[in-house]
CSV table of C-alpha atoms and ligand atoms in Angstrom, one decimal:
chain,number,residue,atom,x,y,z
A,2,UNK,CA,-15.0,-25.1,-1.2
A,3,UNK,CA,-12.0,-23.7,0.0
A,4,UNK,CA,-11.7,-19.7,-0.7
A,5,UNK,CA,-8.7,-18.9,-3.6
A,6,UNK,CA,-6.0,-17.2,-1.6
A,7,UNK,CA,-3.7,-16.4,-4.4
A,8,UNK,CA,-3.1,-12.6,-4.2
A,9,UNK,CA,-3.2,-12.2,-8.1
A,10,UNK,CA,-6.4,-14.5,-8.7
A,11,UNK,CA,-8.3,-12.7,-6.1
A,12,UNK,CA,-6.9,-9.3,-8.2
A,13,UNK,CA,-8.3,-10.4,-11.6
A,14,UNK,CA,-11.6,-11.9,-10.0
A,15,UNK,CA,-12.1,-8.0,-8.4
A,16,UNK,CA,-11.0,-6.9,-11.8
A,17,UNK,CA,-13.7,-9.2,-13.8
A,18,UNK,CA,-16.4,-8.5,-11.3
A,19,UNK,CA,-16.3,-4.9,-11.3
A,20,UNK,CA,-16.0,-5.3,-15.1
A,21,UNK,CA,-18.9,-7.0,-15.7
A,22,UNK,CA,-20.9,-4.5,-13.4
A,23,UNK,CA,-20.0,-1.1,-15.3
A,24,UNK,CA,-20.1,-2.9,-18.7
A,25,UNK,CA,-16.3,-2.8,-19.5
A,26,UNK,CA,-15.6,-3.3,-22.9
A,27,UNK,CA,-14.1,-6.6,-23.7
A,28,UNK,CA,-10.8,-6.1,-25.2
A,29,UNK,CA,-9.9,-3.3,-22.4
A,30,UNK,CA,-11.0,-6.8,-19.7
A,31,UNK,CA,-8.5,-8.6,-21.9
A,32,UNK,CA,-5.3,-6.1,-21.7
A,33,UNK,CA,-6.2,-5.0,-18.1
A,34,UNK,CA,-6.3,-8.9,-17.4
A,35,UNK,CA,-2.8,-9.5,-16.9
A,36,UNK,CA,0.6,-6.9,-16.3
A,37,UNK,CA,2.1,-5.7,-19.6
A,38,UNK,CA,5.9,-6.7,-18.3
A,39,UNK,CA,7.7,-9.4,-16.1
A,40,UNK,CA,10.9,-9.0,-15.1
A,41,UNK,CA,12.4,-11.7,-13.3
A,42,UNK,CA,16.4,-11.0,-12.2
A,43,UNK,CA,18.8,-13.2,-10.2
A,44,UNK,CA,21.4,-10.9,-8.0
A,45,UNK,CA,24.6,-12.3,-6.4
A,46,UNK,CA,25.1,-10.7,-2.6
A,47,UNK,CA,28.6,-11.1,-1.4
A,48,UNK,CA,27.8,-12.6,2.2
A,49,UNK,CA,29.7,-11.5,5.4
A,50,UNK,CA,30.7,-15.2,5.5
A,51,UNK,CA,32.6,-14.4,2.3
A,52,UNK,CA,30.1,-16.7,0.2
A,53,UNK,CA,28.3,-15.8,-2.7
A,54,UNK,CA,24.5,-16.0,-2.2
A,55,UNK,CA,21.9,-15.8,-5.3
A,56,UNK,CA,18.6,-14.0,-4.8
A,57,UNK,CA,15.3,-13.8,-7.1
A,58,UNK,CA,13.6,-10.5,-7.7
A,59,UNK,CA,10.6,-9.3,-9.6
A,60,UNK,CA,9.6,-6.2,-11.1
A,61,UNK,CA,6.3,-6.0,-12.9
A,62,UNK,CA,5.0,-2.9,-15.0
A,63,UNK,CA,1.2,-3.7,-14.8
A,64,UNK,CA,-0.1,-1.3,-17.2
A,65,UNK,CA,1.2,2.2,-18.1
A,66,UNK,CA,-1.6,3.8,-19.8
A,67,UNK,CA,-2.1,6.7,-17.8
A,68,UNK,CA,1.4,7.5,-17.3
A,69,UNK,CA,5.3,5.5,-16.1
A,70,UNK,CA,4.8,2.8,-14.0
A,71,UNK,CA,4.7,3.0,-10.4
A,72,UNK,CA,5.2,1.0,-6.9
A,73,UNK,CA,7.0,0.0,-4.3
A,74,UNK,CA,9.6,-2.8,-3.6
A,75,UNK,CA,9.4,-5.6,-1.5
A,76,UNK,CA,11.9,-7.7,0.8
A,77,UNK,CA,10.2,-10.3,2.2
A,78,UNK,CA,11.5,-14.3,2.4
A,79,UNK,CA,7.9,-15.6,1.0
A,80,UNK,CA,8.1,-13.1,-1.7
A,81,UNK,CA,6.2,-14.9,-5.1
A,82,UNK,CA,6.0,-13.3,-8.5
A,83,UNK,CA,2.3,-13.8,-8.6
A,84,UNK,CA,2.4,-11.4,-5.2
A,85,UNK,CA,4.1,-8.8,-7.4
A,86,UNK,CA,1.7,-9.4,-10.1
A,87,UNK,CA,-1.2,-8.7,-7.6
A,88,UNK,CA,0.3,-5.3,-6.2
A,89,UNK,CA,1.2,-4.3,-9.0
A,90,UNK,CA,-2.8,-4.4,-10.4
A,91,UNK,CA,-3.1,-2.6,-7.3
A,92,UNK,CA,-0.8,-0.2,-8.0
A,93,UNK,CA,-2.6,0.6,-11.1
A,94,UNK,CA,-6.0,0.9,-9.7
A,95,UNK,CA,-4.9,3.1,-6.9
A,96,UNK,CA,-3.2,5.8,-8.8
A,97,UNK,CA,-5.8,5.6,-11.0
A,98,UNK,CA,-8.5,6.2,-8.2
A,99,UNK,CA,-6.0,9.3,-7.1
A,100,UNK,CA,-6.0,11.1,-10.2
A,101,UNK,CA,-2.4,11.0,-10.0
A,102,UNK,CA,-0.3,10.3,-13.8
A,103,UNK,CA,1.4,6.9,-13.3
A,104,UNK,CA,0.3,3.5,-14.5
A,105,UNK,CA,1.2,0.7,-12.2
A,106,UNK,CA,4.2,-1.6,-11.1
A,107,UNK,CA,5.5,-3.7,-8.3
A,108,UNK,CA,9.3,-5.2,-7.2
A,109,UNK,CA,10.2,-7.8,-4.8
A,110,UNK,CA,12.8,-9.9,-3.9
A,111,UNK,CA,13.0,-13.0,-2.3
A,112,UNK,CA,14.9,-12.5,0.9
A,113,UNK,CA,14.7,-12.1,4.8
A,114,UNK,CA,15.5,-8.7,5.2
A,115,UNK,CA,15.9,-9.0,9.4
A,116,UNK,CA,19.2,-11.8,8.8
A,117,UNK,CA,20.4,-9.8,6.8
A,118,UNK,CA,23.4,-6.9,7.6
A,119,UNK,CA,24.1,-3.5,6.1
A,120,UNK,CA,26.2,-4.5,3.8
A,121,UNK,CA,24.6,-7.5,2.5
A,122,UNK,CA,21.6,-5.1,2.4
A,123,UNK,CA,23.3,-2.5,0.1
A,124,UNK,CA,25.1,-5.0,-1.9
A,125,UNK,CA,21.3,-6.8,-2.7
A,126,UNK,CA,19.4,-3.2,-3.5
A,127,UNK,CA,22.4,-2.1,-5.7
A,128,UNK,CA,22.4,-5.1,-7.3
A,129,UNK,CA,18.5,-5.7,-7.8
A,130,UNK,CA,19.2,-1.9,-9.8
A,131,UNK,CA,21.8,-3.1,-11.8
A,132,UNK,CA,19.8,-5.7,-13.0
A,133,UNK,CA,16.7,-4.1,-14.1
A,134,UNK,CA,19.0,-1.2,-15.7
A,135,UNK,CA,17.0,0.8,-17.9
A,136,UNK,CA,13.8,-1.0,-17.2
A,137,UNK,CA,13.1,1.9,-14.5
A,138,UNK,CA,13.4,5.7,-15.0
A,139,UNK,CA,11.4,8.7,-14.3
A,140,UNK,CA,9.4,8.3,-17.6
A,141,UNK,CA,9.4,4.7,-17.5
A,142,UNK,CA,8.5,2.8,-13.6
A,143,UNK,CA,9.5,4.5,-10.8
A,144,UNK,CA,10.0,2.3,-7.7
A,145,UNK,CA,9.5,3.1,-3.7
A,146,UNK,CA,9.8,1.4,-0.5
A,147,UNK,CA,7.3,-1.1,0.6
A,148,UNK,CA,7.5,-4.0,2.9
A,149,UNK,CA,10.8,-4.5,4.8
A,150,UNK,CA,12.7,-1.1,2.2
A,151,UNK,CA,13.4,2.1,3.9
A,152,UNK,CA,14.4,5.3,2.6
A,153,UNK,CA,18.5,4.1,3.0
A,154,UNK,CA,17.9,1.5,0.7
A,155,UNK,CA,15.9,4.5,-1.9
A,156,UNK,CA,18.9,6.5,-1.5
A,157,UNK,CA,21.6,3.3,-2.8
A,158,UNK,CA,19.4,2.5,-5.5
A,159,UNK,CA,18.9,6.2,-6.7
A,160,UNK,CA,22.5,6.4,-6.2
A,161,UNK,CA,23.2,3.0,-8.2
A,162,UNK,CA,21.1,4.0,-11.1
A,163,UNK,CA,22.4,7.7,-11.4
A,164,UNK,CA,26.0,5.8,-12.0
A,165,UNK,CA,24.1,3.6,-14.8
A,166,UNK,CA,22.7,7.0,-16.8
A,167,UNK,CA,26.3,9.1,-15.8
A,168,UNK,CA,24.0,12.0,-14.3
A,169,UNK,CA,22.1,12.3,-10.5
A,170,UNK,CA,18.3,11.3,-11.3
A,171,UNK,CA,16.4,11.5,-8.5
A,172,UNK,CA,13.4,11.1,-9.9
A,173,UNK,CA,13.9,7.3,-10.7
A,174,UNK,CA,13.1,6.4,-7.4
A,175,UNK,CA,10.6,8.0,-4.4
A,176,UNK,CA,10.7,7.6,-0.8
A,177,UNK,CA,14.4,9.3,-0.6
A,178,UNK,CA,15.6,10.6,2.8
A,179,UNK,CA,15.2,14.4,2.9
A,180,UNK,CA,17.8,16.3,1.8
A,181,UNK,CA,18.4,13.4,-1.0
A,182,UNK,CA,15.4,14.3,-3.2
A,183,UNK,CA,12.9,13.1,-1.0
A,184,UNK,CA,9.9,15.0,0.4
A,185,UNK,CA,8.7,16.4,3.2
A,186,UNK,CA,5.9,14.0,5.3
A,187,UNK,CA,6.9,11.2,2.8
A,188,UNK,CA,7.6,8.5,5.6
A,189,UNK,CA,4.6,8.9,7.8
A,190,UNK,CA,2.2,9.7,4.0
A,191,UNK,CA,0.7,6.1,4.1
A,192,UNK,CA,-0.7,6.8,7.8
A,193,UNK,CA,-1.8,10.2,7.3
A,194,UNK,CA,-3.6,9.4,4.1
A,195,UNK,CA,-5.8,6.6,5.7
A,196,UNK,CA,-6.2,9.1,8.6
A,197,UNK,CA,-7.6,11.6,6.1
A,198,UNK,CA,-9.9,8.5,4.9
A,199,UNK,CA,-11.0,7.6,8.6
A,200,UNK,CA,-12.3,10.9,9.3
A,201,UNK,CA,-14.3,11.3,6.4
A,202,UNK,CA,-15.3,7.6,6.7
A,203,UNK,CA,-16.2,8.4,10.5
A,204,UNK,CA,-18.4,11.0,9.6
A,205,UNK,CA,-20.3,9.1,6.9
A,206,UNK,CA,-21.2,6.5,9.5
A,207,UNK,CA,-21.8,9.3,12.3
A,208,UNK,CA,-19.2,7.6,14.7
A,209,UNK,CA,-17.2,10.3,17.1
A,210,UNK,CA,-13.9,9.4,16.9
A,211,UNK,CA,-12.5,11.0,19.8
A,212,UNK,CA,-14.9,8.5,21.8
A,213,UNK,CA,-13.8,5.2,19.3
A,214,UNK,CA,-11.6,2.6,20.1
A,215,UNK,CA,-9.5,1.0,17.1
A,216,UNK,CA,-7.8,-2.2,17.0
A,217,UNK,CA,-4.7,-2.0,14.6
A,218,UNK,CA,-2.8,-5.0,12.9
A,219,UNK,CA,0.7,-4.9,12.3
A,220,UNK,CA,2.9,-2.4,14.0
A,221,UNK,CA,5.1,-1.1,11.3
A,222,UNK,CA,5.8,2.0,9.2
A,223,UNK,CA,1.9,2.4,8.7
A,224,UNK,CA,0.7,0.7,11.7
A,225,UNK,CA,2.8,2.9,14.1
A,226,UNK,CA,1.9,6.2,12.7
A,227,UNK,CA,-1.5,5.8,12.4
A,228,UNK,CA,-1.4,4.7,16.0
A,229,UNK,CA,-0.1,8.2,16.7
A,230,UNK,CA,-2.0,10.0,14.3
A,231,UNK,CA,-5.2,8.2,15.5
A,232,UNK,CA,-4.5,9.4,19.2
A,233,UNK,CA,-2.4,12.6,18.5
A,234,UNK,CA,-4.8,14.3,16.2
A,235,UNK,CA,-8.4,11.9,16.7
A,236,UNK,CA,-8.2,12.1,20.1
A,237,UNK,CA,-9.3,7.8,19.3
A,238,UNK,CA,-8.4,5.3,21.9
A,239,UNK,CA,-5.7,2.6,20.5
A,240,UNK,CA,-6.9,-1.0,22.3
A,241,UNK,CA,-4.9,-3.6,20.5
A,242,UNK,CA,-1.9,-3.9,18.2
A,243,UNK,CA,-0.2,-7.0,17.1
A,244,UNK,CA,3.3,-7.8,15.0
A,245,UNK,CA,4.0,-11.1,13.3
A,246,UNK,CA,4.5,-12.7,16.7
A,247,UNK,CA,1.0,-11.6,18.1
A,248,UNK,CA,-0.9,-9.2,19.7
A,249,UNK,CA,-1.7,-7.2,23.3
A,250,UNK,CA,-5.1,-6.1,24.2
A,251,UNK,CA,-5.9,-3.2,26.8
A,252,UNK,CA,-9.5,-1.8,26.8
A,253,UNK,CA,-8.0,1.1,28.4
A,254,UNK,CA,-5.9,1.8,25.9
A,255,UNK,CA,-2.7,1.6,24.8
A,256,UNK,CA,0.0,3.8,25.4
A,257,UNK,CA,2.3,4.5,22.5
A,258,UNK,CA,5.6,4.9,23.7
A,259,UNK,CA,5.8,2.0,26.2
A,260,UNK,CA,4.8,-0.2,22.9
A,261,UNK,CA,7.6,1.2,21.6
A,262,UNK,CA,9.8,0.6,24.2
A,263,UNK,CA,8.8,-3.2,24.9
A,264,UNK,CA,8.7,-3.7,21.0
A,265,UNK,CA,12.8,-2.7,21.1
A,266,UNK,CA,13.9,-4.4,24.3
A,267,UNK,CA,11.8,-7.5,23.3
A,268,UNK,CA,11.3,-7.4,19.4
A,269,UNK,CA,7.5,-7.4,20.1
A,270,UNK,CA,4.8,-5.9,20.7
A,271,UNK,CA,3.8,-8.9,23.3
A,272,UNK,CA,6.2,-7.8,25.7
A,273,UNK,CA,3.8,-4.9,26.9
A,274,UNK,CA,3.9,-5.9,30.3
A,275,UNK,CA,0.2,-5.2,31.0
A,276,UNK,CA,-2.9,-5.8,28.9
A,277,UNK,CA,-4.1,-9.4,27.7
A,278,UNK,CA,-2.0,-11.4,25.2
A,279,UNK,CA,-3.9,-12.4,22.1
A,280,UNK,CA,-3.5,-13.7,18.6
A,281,UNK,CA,-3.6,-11.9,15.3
A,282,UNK,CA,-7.1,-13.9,14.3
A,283,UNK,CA,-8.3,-13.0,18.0
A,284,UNK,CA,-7.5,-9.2,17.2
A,285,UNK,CA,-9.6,-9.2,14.3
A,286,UNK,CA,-12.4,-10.2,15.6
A,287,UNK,CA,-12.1,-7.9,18.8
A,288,UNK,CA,-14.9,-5.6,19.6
A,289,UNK,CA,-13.6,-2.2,18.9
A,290,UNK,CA,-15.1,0.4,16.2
A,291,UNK,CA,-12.4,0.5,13.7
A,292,UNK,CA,-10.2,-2.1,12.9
A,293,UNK,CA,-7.3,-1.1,11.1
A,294,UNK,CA,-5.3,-4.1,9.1
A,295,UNK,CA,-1.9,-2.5,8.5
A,296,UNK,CA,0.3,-6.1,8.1
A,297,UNK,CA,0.2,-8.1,4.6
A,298,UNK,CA,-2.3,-9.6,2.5
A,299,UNK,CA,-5.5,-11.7,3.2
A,300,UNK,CA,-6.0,-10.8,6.9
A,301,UNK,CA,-10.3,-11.3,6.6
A,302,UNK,CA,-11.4,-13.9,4.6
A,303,UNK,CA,-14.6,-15.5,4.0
A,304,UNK,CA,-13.6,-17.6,7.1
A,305,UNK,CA,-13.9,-14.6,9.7
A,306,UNK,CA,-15.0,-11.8,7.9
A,307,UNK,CA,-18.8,-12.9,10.0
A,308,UNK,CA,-16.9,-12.4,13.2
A,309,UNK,CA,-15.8,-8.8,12.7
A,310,UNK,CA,-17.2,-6.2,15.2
A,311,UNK,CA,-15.8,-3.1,13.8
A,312,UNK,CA,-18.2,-0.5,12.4
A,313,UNK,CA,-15.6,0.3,9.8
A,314,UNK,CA,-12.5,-1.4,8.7
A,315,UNK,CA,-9.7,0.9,7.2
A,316,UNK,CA,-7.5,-1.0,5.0
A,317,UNK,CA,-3.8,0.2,5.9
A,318,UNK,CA,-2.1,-3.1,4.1
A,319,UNK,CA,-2.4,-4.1,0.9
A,320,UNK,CA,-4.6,-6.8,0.3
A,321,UNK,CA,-5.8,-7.5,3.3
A,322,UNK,CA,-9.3,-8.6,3.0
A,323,UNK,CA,-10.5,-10.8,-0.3
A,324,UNK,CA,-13.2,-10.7,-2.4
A,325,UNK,CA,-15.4,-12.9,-0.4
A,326,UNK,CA,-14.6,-11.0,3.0
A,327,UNK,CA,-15.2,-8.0,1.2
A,328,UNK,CA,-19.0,-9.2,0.2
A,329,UNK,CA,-19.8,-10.3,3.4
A,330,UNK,CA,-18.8,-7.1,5.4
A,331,UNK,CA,-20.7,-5.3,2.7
A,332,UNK,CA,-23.6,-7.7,3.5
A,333,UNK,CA,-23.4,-7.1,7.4
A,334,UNK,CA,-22.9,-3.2,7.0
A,335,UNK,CA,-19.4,-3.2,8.2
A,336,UNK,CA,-18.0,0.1,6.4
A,337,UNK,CA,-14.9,-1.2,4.6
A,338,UNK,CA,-12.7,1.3,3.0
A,339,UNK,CA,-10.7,-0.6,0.2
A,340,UNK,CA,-6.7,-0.4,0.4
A,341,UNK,CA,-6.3,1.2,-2.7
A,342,UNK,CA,-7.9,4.2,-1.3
A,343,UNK,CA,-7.0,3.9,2.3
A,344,UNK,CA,-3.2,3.4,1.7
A,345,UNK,CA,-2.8,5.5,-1.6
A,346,UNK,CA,-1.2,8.4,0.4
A,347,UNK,CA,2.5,6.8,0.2
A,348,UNK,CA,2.0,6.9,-3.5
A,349,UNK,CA,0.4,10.5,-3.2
A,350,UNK,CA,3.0,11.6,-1.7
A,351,UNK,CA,5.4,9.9,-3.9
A,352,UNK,CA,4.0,11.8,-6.5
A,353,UNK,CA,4.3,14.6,-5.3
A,354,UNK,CA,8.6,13.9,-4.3
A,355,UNK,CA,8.8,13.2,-8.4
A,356,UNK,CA,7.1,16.1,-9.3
A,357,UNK,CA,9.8,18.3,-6.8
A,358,UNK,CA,12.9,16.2,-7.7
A,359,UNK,CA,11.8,17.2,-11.5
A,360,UNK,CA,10.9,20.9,-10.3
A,361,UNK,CA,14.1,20.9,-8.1
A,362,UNK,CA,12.1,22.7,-5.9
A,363,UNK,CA,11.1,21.4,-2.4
A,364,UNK,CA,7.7,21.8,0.1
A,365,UNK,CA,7.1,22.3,3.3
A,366,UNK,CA,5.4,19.7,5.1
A,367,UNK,CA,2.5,21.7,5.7
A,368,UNK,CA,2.1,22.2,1.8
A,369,UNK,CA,2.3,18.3,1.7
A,370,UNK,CA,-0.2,17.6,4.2
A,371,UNK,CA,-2.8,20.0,2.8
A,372,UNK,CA,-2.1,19.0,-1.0
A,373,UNK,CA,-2.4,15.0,0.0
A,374,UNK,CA,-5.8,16.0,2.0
A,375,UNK,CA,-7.2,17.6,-0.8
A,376,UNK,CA,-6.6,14.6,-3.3
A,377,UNK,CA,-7.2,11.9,-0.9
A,378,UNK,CA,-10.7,13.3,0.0
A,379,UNK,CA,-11.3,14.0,-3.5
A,380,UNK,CA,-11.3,9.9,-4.3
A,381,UNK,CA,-13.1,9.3,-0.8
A,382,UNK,CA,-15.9,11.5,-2.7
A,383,UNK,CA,-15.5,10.2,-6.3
A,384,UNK,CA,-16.2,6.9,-4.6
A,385,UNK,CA,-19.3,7.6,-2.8
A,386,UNK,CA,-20.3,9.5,-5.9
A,387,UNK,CA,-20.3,6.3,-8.0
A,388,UNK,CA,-21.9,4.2,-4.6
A,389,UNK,CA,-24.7,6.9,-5.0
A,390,UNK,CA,-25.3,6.6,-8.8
A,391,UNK,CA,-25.1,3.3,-8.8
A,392,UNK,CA,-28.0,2.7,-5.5
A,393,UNK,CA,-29.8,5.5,-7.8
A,394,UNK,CA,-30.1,2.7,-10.1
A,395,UNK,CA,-31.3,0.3,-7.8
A,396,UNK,CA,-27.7,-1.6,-7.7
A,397,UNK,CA,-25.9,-1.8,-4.4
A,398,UNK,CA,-21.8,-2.0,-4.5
A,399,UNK,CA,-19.5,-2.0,-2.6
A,400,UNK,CA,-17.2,0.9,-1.7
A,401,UNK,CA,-14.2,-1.2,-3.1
A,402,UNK,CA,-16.8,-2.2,-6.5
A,403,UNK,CA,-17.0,1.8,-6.2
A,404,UNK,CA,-13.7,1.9,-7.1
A,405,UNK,CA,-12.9,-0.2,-8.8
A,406,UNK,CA,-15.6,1.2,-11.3
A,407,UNK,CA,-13.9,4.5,-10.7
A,408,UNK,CA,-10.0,3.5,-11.6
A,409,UNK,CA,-10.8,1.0,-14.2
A,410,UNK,CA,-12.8,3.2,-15.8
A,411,UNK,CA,-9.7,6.2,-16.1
A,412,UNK,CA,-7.7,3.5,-16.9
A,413,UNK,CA,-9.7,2.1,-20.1
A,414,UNK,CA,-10.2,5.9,-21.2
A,415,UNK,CA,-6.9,5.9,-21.0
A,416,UNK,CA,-5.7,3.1,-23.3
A,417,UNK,CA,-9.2,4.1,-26.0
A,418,UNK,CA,-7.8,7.1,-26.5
A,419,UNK,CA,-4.1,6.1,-26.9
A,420,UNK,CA,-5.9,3.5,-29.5
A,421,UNK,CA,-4.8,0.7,-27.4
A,422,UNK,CA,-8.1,-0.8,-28.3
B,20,LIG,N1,4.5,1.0,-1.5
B,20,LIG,C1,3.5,2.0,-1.4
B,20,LIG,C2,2.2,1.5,-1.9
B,20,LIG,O1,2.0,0.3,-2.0
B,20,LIG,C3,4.0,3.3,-2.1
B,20,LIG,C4,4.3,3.1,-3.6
B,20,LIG,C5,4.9,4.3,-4.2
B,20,LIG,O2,5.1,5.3,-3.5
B,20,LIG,O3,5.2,4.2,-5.4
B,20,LIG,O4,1.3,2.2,-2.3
């Protein structure tokens, strides 16, 4: 039988199996089963040709229990509303797992970002704002970049809706440029935040990391700063990175700036110069100590999720290893640190932007750093707490079960004692 790939069926099977292991009541299964709100919105671009183009975009409020819905925004040509439905579960269960006050959501639009020019670019965010009006707000979902949206496109959106409500609201939106409402150590948040994960998860394992090699998939945003945060600050040796063209392998080690380099002249990382080409499926299976999946969604499946060397695998991207990859890495001891802990520090620090926009009052980095280390390695810990009860018992789960059991659980106390059920 071929393994279900669909992002948002793989979400609700996670979902059901963790509910049937803590004994979620039935009628909180039922609401958390599927989002609370669809959006689906149709935005005309004026085109540099001087045609009109239509594009499909999504937003979905997943569930708002525990506070306004939140998550990033998409751009990406095989964008599907079931992908949005998926993230934004995700969504819910991560800032859940943080601690933090927001529910869950997800945007996307159907486009290809890279053919695409400034204009066209500003026309389609504006636009995509327009249309959902008054369905976001600081008290009601408040978007952020994600795949293929940068902080310029924040800033035309916070911009777009501020002309809506007649007043500047830069708390509708996260992931500003500084200076605009953003926040200090925003941009690089989703890299440092796993990076605060991988240390802890090194030392749970006993690995040294300043003697580990890592392979990472996907070179953007995340995948580029954890490179340098993995070298800079581990001291870990960076073997292989790959983009959506492929991959280049060094045992020696990569060096960060020449990847740089290669990936601008040549638009990818392949054009290195030294090292060994490979694939993205070869990088996976490459033996390294930590393998990092920074790209896009089901990455280890139960195809080659037997294959995988890695002691640990530290879940940059969202979504990138299913259910049944997830089972059998647990099976073979591979330490695999869900997404929705790994990757919650872009939210983290989103949070933390929203909280400062509505202060009007702004942190130093330093403050930003420390503050997202202490909450990050506060869900590493509530995680391994529950792992702990739960052996204690005599049942074995997984550390993304462990979650799971952890964020479902806030989120159903959540809706009981709103009376939701
Ligand atoms: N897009 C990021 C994520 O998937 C950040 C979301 C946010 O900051 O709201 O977690």
């Amino acid at each position: 039988m071929t393994e279900e790939l669909n992002p948002f069926k793989i979400a609700q099977a996670e979902l059901a199996s963790a509910a049937e292991i803590m004994g979620l009541d039935k009628a909180a299964l039922q609401i958390l089963m599927e989002p609370k709100r669809i959006i689906t919105v149709n935005i005309p671009v004026r085109m540099h040709d001087g045609n009109v183009k239509m594009f499909t975009g999504f937003r979905v409020l997943y569930n708002d229990a525990r506070g306004p819905g939140k998550g990033g925004i998409r751009y990406h040509p095989e964008e599907s509303v079931d992908t949005v439905k998926a993230l934004s579960a995700w969504m819910t269960w991560k800032c859940a797992l943080a601690n933090i006050p927001f529910g869950g959501a997800k945007g996307g639009v159907i486009c290809d970002p890279k053919s695409m020019d400034e204009a066209e670019l500003e026309d389609l965010s504006r636009g995509y704002i327009r249309a959902l009006g008054r369905n976001i707000g600081p008290r009601v979902d408040i978007p952020a970049p994600d795949v293929y949206t940068n902080p310029q496109m924040m800033a035309w959106m916070m911009d777009e809706y501020s002309r809506i409500v007649g007043y500047d609201e830069f708390g509708v939106i996260t992931g500003k440029p500084v200076g605009l409402g953003g926040s200090e150590g925003r941009f690089d948040s989703t890299a440092m935040g796993g990076m605060y994960v991988l240390r802890e998860a090194a030392k749970l394992s006993g690995i040294d990391l300043g003697k580990s090699s890592i392979a990472i998939q996907g070179f953007g945003n995340a995948g580029m700063f954890a490179f340098e945060i993995a070298t800079g600050i581990h001291g870990a040796k960076v073997v292989a990175v790959s983009d959506s063209r492929g991959g280049i392998y060094d045992p020696d080690g990569l060096d960060y700036n020449k990847l740089l380099e290669a990936k601008k002249s040549t638009g990818t990382v392949q054009g290195y110069g030294k090292g060994q080409k490979i694939t993205n499926d070869q990088l996976i299976e490459l033996d390294v100590d930590i393998l990092i999946p920074a790209a896009l969604e089901n990455q280890i499946t139960g195809q080659n999720a037997g294959n995988v060397k890695a002691k640990i695998v530290l879940e940059l991207a969202n979504g990138p290893v299913t259910l049944e990859a997830d089972r059998i890495l647990f099976e073979r001891g591979v330490l695999d640190m869900p997404d929705f802990l790994v990757n919650s520090g872009g939210v983290i620090v989103s949070y933390f932007e929203w909280v400062q926009d509505i202060d009007g009052y702004y942190w130093t980095q330093d403050d930003v750093y420390k503050r997202l280390d202490t909450i990050i390695t506060r869900s590493f810990n509530d995680l391994i707490e529950t792992q702990k009860q739960y052996a204690k018992e005599g049942r074995k789960i997984s550390p993304r079960t462990a979650a799971y059991i952890v964020a479902v659980g806030r989120v159903a106390k959540a809706m009981k004692s709103r009376g939701w059920y």
